[in-house]
Short mmCIF file of C-alpha atoms in Angstrom, two decimals:
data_model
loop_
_atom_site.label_atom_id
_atom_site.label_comp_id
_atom_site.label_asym_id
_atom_site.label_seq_id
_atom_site.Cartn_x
_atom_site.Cartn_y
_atom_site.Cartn_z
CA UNK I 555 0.00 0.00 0.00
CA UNK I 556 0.50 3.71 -0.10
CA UNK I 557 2.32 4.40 -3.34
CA UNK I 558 2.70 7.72 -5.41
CA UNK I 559 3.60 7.45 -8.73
CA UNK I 560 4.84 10.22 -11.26
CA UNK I 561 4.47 10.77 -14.60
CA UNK I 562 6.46 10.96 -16.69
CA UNK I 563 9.54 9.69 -15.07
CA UNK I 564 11.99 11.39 -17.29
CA UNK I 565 11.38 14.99 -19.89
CA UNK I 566 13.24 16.52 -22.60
CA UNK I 567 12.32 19.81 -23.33
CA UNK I 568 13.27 23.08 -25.27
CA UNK I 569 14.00 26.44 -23.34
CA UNK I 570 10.85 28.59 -23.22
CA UNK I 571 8.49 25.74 -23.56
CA UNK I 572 6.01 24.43 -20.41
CA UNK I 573 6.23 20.96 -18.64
CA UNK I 574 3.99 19.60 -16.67
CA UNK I 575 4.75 16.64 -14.45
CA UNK I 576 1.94 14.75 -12.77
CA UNK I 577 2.13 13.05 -9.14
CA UNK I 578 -0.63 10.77 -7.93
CA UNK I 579 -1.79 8.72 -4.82
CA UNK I 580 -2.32 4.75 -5.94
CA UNK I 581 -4.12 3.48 -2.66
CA UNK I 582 -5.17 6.27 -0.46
CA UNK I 583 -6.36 9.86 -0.72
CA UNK I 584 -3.51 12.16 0.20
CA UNK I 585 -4.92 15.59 2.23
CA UNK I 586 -1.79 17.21 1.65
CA UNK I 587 1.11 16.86 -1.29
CA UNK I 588 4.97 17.84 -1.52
CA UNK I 589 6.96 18.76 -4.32
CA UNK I 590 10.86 18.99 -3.58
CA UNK I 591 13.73 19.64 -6.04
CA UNK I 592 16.87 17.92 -6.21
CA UNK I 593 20.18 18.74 -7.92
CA UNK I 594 23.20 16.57 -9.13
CA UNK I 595 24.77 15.36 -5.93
CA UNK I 596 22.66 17.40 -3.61
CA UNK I 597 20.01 16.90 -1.07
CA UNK I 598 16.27 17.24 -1.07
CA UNK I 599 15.00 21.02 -0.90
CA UNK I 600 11.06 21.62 -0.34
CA UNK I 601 9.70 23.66 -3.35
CA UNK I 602 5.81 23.27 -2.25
CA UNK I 603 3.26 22.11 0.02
CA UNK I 604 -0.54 21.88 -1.06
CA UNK I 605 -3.52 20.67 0.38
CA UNK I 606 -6.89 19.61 -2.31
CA UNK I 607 -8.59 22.38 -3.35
CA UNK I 608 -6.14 24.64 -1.84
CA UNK I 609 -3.35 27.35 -3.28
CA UNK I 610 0.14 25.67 -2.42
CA UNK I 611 2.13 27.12 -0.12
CA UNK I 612 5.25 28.24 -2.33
CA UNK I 613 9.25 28.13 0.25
CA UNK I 614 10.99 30.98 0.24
CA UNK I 615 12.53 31.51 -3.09
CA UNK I 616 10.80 28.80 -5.17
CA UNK I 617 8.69 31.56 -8.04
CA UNK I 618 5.15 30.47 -7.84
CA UNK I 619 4.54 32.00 -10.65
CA UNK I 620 7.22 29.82 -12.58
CA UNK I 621 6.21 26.76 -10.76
CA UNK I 622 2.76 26.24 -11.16
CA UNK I 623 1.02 23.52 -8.70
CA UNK I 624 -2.42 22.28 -8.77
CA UNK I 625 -3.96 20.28 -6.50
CA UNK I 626 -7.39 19.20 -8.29
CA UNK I 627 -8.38 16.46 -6.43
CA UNK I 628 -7.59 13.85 -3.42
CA UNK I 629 -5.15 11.92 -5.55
CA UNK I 630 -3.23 13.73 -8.41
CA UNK I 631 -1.24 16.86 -8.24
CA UNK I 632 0.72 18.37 -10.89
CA UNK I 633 3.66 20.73 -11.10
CA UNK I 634 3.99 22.81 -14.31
CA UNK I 635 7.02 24.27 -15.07
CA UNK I 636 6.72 27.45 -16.95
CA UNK I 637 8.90 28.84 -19.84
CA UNK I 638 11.64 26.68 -18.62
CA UNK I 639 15.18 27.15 -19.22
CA UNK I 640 19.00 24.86 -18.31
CA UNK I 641 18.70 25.99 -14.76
CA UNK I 642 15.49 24.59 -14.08
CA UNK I 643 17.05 21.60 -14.94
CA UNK I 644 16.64 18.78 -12.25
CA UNK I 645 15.12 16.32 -10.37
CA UNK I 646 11.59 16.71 -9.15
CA UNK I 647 10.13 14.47 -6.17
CA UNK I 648 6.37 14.67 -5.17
CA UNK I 649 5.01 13.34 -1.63
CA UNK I 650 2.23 13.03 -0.82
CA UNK I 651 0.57 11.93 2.55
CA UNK I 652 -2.54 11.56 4.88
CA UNK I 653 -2.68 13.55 8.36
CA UNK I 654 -1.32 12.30 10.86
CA UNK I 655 1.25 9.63 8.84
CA UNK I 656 4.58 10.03 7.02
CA UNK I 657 4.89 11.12 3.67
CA UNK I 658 4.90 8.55 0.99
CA UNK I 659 7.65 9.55 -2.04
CA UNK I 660 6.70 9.10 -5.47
CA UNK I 661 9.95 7.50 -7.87
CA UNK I 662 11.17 11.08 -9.48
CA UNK I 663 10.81 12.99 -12.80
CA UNK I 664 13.82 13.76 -14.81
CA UNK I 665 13.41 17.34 -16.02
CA UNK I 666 16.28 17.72 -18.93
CA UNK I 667 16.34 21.32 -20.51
CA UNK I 668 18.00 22.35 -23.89
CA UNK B 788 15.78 27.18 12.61
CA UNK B 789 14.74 23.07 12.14
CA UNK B 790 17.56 21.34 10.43
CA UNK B 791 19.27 17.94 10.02
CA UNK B 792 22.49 17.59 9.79
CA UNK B 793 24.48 14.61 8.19
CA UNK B 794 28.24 14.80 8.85
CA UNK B 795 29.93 12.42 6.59
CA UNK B 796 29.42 13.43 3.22
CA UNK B 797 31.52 10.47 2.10
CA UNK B 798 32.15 7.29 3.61
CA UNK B 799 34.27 3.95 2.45
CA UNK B 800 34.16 1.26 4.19
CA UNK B 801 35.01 -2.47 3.48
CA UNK B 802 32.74 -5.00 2.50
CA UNK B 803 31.32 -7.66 5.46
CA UNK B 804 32.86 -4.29 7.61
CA UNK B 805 30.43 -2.57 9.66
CA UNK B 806 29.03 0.91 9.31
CA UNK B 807 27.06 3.63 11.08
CA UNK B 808 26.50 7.06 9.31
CA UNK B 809 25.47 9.93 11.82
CA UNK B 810 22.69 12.15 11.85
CA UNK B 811 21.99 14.92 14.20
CA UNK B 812 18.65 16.81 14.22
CA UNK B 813 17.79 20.28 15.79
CA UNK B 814 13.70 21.12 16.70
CA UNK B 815 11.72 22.61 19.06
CA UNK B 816 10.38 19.45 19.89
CA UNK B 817 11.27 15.69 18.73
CA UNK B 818 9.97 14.96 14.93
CA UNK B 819 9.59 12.32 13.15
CA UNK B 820 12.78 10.73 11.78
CA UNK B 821 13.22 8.88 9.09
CA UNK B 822 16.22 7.20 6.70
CA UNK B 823 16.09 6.88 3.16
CA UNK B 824 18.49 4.93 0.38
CA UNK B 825 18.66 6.58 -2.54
CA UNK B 826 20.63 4.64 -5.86
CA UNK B 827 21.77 7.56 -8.82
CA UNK B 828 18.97 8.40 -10.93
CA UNK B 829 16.17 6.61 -8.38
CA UNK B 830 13.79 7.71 -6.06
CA UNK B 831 13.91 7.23 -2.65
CA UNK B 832 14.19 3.98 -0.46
CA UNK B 833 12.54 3.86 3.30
CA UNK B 834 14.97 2.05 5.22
CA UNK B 835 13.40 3.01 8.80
CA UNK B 836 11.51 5.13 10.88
CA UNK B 837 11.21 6.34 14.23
CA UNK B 838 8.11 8.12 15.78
CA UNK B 839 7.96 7.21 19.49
CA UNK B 840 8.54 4.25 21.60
CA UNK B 841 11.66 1.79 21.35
CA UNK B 842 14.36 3.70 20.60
CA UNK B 843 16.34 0.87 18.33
CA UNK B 844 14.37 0.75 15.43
CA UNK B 845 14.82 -2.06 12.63
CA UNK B 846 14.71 -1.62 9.35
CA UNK B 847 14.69 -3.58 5.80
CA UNK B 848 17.98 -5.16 4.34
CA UNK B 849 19.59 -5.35 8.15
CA UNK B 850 19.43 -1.57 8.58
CA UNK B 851 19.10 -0.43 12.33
CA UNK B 852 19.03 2.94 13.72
CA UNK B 853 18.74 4.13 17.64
CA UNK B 854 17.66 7.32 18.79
CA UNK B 855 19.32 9.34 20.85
CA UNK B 856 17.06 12.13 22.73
CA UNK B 857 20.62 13.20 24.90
CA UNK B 858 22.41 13.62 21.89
CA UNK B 859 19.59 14.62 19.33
CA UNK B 860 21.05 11.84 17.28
CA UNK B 861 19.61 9.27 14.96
CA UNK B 862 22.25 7.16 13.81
CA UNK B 863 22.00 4.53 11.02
CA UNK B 864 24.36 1.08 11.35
CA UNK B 865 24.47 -2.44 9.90
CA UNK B 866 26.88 -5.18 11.03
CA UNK B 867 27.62 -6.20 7.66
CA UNK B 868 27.68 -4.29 4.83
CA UNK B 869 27.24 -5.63 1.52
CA UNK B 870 28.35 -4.47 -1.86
CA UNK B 871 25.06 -3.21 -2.99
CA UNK B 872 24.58 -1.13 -0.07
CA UNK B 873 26.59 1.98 -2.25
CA UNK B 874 24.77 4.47 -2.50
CA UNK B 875 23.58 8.08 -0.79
CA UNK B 876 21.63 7.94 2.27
CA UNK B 877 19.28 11.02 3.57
CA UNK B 878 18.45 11.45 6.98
CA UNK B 879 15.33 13.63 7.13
CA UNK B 880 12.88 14.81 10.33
CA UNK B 881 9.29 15.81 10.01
CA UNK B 882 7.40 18.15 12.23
CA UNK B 883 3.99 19.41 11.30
CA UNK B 884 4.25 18.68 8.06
CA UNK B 885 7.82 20.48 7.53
CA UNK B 886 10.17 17.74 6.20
CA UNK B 887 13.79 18.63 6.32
CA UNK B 888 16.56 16.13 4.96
CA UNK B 889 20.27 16.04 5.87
CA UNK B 890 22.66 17.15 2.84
CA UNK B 891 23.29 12.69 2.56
CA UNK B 892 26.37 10.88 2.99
CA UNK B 893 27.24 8.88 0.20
CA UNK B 894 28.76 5.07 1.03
CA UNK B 895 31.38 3.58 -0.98
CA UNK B 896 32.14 0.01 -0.31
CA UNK B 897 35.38 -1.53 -1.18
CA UNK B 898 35.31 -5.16 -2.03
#
């Protein structure tokens, strides 16, 4: 039980065009969601937290207008990035959990700008 | 400020040696603390967690980790290590919904 998924698990994309990466709950109906951002060689960083039906909750320095995150329903939350360029470049983890457990991580999503 | 803090960034150790990577935490109050196994290019691996009670906590694939209130530690060891243990480990803590992970240490084993 309680496995995220993401699709897709790896993107190629052109600068200036839009990506959107989708993150969803298998088994169980996740009240809140996590997107995190991970370079080469580095650890984890928290980009987002959002709860259904909600705005996310943008970290200091993550551009919510650049990252775009809907939460639409219980189970699938997406992450569009916007006009991306090289720098945005990375690996992008979602979460997702119920209240009151841990936070279940989905497998990753390549993001590979050119 | 909550944080986590993993002081190895690299370790080497033999295989069939033992090994314990550290991991010190810093909140108000005690979180949730986890370890995770992460292989290049994968997501991550739960190897164990620790929300109350005993304070040695097993894991999968002979993992073990005790915590430490005194010494705001949660450190990870196995008796044995294996060759296909190499690979970065994250120690992360949870409060309220505010996950922090350590920077990782990344295990090397030597055959």
């Amino acid at each position: 039980g309680a496995v995220v998924s993401q699709h897709p698990s790896w993107v190629i994309c052109k600068s200036g065009t839009s990506v959107k990466i989708e993150c969803r709950s298998l088994d169980f109906q996740a009240t809140t969601m996590f997107w995190y951002r991970q370079f080469p060689k580095q650890s984890l960083m928290l980009m987002a937290t959002s709860n259904e039906g909600s705005k996310a909750t943008y970290e200091q320095g993550v551009e919510k207008d650049k990252f775009l995150i809907n939460h639409a329903s219980l189970t699938l939350s997406t992450l569009t990035v916007t006009s991306a360029h090289p720098e945005d470049s990375s690996f992008y983890i979602c979460s997702a959990r119920v209240a009151g457990s841990e936070q279940y991580f989905g497998p990753g999503t390549r993001l590979t700008v050119t | 400020a909550q944080s986590v803090t993993q002081p190895d960034i690299h370790i080497t150790v033999s295989e069939g040696a033992s090994l314990e990577l550290r991991c010190n935490y810093s909140y108000g109050a005690t979180p949730y603390l986890f370890w995770y196994v992460q292989s290049p290019g994968q997501g991550l691996q739960l190897l164990l967690k620790y929300f109350s009670g005993d304070t040695l906590v097993q894991g999968i694939k002979g993992f073990e980790a005790e915590f430490k209130r005194s010494q705001s530690s949660f450190n990870l060891r196995k008796p044995s290590v294996h060759w296909s243990d190499a690979a970065e480990y994250f120690c992360a803590g949870d409060n309220n919904n505010d996950m922090r992970f350590g920077a990782g240490t990344r295990l090397t084993v030597k055959p």
